[in-house]
mmCIF file with all atom_site columns, C-alpha atoms in Angstrom:
data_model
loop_
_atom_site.group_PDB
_atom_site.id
_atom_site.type_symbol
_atom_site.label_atom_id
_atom_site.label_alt_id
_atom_site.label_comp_id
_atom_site.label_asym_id
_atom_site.label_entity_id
_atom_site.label_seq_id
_atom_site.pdbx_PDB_ins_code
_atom_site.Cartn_x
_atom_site.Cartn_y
_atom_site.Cartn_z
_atom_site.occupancy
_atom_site.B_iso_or_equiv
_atom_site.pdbx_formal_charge
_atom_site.auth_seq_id
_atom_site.auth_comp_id
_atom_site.auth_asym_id
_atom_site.auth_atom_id
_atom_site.pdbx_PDB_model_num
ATOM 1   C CA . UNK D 1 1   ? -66.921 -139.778 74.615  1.00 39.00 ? 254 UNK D CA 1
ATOM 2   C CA . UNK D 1 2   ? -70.786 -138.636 74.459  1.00 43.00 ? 255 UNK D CA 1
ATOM 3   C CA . UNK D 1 3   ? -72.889 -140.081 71.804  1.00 44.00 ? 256 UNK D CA 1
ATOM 4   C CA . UNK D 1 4   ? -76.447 -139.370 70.449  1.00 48.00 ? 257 UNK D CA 1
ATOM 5   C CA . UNK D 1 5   ? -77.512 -142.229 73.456  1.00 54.00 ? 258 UNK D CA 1
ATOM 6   C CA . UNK D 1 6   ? -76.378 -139.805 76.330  1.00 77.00 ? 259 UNK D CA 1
ATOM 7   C CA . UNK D 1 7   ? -78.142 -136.697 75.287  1.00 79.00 ? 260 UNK D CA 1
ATOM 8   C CA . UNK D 1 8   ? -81.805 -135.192 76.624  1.00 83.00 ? 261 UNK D CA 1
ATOM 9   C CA . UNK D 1 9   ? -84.932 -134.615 75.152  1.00 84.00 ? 262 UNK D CA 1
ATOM 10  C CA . UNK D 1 10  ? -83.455 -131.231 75.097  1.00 84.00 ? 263 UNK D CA 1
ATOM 11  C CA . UNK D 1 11  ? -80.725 -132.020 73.002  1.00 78.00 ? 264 UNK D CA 1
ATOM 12  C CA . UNK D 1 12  ? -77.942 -131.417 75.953  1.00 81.00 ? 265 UNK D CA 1
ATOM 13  C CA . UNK D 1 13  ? -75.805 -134.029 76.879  1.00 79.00 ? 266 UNK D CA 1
ATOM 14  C CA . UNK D 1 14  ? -77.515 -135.473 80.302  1.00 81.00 ? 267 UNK D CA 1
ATOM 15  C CA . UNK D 1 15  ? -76.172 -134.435 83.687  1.00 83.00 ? 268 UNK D CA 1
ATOM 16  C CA . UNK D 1 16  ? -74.562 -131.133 82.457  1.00 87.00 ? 269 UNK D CA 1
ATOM 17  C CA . UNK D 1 17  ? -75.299 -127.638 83.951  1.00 90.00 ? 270 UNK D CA 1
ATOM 18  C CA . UNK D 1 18  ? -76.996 -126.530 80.132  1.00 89.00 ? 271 UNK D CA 1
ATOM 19  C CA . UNK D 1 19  ? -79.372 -129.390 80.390  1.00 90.00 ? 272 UNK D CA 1
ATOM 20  C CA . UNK D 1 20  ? -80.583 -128.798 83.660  1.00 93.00 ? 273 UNK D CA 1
ATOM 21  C CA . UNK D 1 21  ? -80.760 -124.863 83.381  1.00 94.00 ? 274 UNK D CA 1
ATOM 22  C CA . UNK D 1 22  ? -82.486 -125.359 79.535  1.00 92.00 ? 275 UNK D CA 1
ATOM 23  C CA . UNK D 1 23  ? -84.875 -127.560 81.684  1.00 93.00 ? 276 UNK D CA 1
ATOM 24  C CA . UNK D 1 24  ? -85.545 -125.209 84.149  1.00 94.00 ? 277 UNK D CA 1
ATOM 25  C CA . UNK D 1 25  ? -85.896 -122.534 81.188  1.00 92.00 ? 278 UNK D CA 1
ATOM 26  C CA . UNK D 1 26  ? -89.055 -124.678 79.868  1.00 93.00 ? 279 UNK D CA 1
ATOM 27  C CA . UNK D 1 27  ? -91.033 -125.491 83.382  1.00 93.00 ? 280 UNK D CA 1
ATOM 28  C CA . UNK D 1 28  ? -91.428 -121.705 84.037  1.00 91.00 ? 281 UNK D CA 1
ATOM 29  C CA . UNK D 1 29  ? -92.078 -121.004 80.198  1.00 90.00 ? 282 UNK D CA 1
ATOM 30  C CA . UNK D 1 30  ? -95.038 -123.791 80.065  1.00 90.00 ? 283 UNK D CA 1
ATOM 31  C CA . UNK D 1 31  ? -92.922 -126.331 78.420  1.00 90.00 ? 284 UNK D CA 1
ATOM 32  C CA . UNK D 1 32  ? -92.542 -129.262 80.659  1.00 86.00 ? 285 UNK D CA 1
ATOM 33  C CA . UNK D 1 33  ? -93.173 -132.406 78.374  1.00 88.00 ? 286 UNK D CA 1
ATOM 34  C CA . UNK D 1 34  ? -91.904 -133.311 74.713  1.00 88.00 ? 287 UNK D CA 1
ATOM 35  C CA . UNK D 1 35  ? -92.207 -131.297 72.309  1.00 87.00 ? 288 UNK D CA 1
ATOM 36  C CA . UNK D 1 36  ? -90.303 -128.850 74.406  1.00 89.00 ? 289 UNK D CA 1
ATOM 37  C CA . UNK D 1 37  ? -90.498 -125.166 73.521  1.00 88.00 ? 290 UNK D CA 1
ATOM 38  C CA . UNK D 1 38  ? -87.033 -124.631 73.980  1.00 85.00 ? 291 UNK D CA 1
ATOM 39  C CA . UNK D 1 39  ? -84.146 -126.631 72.535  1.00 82.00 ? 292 UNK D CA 1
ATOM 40  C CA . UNK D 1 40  ? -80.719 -126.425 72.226  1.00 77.00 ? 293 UNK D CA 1
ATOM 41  C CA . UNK D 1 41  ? -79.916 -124.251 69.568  1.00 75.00 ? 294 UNK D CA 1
ATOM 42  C CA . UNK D 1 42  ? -83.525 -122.210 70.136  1.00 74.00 ? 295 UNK D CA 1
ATOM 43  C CA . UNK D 1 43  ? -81.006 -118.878 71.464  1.00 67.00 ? 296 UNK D CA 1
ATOM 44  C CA . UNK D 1 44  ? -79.387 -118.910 68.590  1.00 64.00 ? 297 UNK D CA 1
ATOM 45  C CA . UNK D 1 45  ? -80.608 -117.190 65.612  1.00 60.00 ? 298 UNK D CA 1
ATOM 46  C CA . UNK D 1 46  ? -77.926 -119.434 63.204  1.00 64.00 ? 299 UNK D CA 1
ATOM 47  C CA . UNK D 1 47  ? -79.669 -122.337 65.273  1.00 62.00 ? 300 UNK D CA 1
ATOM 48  C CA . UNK D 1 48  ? -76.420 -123.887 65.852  1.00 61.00 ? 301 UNK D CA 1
ATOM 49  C CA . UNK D 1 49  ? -75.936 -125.965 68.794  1.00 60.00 ? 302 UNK D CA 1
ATOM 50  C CA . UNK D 1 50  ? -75.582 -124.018 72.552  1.00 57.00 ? 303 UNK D CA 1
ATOM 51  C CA . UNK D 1 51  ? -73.145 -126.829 73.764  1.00 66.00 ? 304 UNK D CA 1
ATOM 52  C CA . UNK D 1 52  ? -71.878 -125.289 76.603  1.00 77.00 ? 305 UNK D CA 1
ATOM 53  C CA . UNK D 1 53  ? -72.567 -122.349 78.416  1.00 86.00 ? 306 UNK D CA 1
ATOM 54  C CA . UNK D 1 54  ? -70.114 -120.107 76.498  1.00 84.00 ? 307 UNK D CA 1
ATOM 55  C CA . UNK D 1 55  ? -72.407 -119.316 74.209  1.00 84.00 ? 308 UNK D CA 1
ATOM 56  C CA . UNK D 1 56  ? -75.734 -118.632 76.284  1.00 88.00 ? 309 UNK D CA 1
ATOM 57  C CA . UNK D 1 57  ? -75.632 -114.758 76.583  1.00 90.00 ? 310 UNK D CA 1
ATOM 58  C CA . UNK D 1 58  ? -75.118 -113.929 72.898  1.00 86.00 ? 311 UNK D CA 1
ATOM 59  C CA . UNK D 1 59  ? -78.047 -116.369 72.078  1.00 84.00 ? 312 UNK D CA 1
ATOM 60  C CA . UNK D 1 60  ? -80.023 -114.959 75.139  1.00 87.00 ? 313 UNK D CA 1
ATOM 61  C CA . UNK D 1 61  ? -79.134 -111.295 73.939  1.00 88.00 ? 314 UNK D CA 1
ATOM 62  C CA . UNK D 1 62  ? -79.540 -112.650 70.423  1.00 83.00 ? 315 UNK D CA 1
ATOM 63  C CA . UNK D 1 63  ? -83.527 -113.335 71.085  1.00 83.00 ? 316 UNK D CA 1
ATOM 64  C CA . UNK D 1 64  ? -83.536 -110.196 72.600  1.00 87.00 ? 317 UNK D CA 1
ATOM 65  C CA . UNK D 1 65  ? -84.201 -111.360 75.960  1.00 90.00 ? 318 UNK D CA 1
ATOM 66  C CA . UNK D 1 66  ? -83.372 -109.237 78.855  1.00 94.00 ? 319 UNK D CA 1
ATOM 67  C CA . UNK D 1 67  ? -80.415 -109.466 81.459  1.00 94.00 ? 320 UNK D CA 1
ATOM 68  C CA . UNK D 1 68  ? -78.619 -107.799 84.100  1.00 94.00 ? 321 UNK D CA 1
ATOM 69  C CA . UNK D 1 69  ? -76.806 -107.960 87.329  1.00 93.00 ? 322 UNK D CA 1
ATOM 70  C CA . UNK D 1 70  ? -79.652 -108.529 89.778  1.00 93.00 ? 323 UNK D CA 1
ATOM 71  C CA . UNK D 1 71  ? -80.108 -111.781 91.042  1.00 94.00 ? 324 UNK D CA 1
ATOM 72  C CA . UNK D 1 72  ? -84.031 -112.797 90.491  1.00 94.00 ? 325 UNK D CA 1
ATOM 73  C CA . UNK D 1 73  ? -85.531 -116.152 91.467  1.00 95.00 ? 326 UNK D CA 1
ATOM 74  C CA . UNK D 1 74  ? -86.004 -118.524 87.776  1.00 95.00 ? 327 UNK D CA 1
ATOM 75  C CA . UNK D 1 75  ? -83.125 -115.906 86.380  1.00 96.00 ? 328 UNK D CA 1
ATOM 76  C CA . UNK D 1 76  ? -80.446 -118.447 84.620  1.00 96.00 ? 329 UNK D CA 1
ATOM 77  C CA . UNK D 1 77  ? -76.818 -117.378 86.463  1.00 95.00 ? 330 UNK D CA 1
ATOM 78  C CA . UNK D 1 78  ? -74.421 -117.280 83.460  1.00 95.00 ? 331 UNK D CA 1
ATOM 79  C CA . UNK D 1 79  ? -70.594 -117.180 84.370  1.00 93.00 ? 332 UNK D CA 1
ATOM 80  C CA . UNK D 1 80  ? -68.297 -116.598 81.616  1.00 92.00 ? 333 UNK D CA 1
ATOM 81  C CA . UNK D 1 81  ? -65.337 -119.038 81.178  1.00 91.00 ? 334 UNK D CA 1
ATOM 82  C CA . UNK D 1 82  ? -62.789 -118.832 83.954  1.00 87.00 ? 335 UNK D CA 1
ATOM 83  C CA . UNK D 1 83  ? -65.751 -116.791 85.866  1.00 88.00 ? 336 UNK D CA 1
ATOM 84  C CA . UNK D 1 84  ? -65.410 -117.755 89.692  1.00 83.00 ? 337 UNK D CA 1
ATOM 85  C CA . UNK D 1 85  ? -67.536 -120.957 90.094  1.00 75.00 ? 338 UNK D CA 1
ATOM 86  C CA . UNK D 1 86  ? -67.039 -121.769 86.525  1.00 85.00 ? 339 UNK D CA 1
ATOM 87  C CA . UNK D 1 87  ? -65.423 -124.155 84.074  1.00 84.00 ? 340 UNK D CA 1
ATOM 88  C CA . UNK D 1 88  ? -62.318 -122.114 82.300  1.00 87.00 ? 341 UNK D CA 1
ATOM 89  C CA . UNK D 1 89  ? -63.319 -123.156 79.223  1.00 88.00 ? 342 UNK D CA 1
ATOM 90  C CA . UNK D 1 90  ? -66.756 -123.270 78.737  1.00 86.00 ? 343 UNK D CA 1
ATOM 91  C CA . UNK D 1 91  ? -68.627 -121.576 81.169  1.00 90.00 ? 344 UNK D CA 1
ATOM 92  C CA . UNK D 1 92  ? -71.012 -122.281 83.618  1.00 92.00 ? 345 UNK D CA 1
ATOM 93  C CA . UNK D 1 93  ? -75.004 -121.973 84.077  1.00 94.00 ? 346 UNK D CA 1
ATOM 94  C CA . UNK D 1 94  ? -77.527 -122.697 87.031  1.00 95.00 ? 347 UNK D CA 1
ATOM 95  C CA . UNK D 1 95  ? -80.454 -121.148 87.815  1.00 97.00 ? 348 UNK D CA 1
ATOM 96  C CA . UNK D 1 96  ? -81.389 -118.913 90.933  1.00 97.00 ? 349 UNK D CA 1
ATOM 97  C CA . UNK D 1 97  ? -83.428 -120.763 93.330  1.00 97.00 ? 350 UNK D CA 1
ATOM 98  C CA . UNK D 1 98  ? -83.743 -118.435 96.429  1.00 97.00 ? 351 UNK D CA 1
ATOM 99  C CA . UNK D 1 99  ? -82.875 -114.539 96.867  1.00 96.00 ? 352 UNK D CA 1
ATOM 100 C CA . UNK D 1 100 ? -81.489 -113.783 100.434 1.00 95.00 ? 353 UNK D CA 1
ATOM 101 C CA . UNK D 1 101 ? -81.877 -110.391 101.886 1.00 93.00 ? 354 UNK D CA 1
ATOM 102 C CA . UNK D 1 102 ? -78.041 -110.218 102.610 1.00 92.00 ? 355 UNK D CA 1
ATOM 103 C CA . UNK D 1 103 ? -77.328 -109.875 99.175  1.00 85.00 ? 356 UNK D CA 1
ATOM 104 C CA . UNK D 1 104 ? -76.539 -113.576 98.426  1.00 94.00 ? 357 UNK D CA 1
ATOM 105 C CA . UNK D 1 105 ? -78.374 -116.225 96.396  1.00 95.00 ? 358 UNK D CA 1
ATOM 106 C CA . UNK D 1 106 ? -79.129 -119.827 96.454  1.00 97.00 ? 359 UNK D CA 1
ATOM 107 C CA . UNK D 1 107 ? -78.384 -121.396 92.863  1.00 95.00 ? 360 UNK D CA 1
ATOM 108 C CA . UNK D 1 108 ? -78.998 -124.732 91.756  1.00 96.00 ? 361 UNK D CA 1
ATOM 109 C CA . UNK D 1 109 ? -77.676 -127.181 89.118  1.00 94.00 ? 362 UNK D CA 1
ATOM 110 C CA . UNK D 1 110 ? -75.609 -129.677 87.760  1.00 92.00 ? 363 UNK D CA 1
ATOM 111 C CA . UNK D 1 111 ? -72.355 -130.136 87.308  1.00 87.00 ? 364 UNK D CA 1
ATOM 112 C CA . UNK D 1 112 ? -71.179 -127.452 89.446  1.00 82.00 ? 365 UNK D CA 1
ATOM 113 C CA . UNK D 1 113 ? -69.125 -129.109 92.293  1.00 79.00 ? 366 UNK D CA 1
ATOM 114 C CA . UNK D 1 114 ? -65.152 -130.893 91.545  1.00 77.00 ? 367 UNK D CA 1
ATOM 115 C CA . UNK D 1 115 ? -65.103 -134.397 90.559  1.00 76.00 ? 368 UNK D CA 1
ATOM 116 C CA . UNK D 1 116 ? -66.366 -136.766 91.870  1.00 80.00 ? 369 UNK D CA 1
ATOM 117 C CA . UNK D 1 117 ? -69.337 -135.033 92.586  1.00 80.00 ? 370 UNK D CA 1
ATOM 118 C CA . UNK D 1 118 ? -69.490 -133.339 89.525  1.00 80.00 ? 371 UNK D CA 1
ATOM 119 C CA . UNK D 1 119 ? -72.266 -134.538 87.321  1.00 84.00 ? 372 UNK D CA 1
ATOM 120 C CA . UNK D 1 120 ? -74.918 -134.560 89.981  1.00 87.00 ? 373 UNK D CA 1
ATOM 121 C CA . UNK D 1 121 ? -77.957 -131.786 91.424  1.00 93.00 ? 374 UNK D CA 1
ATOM 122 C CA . UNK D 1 122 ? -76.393 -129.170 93.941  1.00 93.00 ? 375 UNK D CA 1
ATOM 123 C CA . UNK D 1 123 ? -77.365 -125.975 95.588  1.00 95.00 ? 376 UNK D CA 1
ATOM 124 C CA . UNK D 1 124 ? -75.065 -123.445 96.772  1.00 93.00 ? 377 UNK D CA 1
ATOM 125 C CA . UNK D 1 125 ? -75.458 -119.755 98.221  1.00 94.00 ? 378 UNK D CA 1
ATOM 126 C CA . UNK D 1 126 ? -73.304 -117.015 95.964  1.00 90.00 ? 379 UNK D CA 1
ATOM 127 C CA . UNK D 1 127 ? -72.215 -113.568 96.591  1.00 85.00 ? 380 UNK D CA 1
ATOM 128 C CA . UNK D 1 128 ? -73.936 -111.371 93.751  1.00 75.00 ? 381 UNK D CA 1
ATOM 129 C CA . UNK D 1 129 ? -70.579 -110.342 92.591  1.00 79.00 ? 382 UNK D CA 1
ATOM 130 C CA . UNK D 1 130 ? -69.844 -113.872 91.663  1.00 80.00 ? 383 UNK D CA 1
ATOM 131 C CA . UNK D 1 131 ? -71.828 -114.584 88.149  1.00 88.00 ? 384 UNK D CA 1
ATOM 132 C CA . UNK D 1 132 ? -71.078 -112.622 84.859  1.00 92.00 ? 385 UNK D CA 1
ATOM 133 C CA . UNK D 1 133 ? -74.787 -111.944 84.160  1.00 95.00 ? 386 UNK D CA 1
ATOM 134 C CA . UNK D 1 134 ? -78.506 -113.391 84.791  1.00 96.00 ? 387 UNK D CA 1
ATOM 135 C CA . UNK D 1 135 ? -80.524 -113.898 82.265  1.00 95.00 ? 388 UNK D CA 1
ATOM 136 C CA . UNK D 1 136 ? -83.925 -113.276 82.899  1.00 96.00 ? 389 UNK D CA 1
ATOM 137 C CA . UNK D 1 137 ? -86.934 -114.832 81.051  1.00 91.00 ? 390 UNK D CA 1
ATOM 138 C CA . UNK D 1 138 ? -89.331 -112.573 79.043  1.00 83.00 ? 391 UNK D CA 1
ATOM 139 C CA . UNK D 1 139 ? -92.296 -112.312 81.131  1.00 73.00 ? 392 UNK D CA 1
ATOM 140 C CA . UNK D 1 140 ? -89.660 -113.157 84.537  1.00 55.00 ? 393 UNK D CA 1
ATOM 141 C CA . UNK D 1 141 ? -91.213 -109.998 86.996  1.00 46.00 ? 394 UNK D CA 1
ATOM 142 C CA . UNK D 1 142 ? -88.682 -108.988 89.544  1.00 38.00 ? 395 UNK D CA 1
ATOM 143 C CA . UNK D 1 143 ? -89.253 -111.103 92.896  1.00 35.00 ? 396 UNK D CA 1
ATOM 144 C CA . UNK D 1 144 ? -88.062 -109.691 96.277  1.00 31.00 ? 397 UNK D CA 1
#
């Protein structure tokens, strides 16, 4: 039932885990008013829509952007669909927000809790093992 009237500057629908993490992507990239640097369908090279999460590695991997399975603080956390913590359909994103020395990490989002606290800003602290990947941004400097 979203229209044209419920999505961001971004291009995301508002209050969904893409828009906040796509956010997130453009504050530590330099990008933090309109005209963002970073869109929705910037990671993909056919410029098609990102939509949901499922698509956010191949269009990360597609601008050649590095990832990995180390959790770094600004990384996006991508979890495939199904992934623990993650919508079984499309996926899940949310960025890493704090890097514990137990191995853990503190993510934060939207859209990541059950209904009806789903479309609002939450932290959580994940086991490593959790996420499919992190996507880290180009000039992103591992942060210990």
């Amino acid at each position: 039932g979203a229209n044209d009237a419920s999505t961001s500057p971004l291009g995301m629908y508002y209050r969904e885990c893409v828009d906040f993490a796509l956010w997130r992507v453009n504050q530590q990239m330099g990008s933090t008013s309109e005209p963002f640097k970073f869109l929705n369908g910037t990671f993909r090279p056919d410029g098609a829509r990102l939509g949901s999460a499922l698509t956010w590695k191949d269009g990360w991997d597609a601008k050649g952007w590095p990832t990995g399975s180390v959790p770094r603080v600004g990384a996006v956390v991508w979890y495939a669909a199904g992934a623990p913590g993650a919508d079984p359909f499309y996926g899940h994103v949310a960025v890493v927000k704090e890097v514990k020395e137990d191995g853990t990490f503190v993510e934060e989002g939207y859209n990541g809790n059950p209904a009806p606290d789903d479309h609002n800003y939450y932290t959580r602290t994940i086991n490593n093992s959790a996420p499919t990947a992190f996507l880290y941004l180009p000039s992103q400097e591992e942060k210990k």
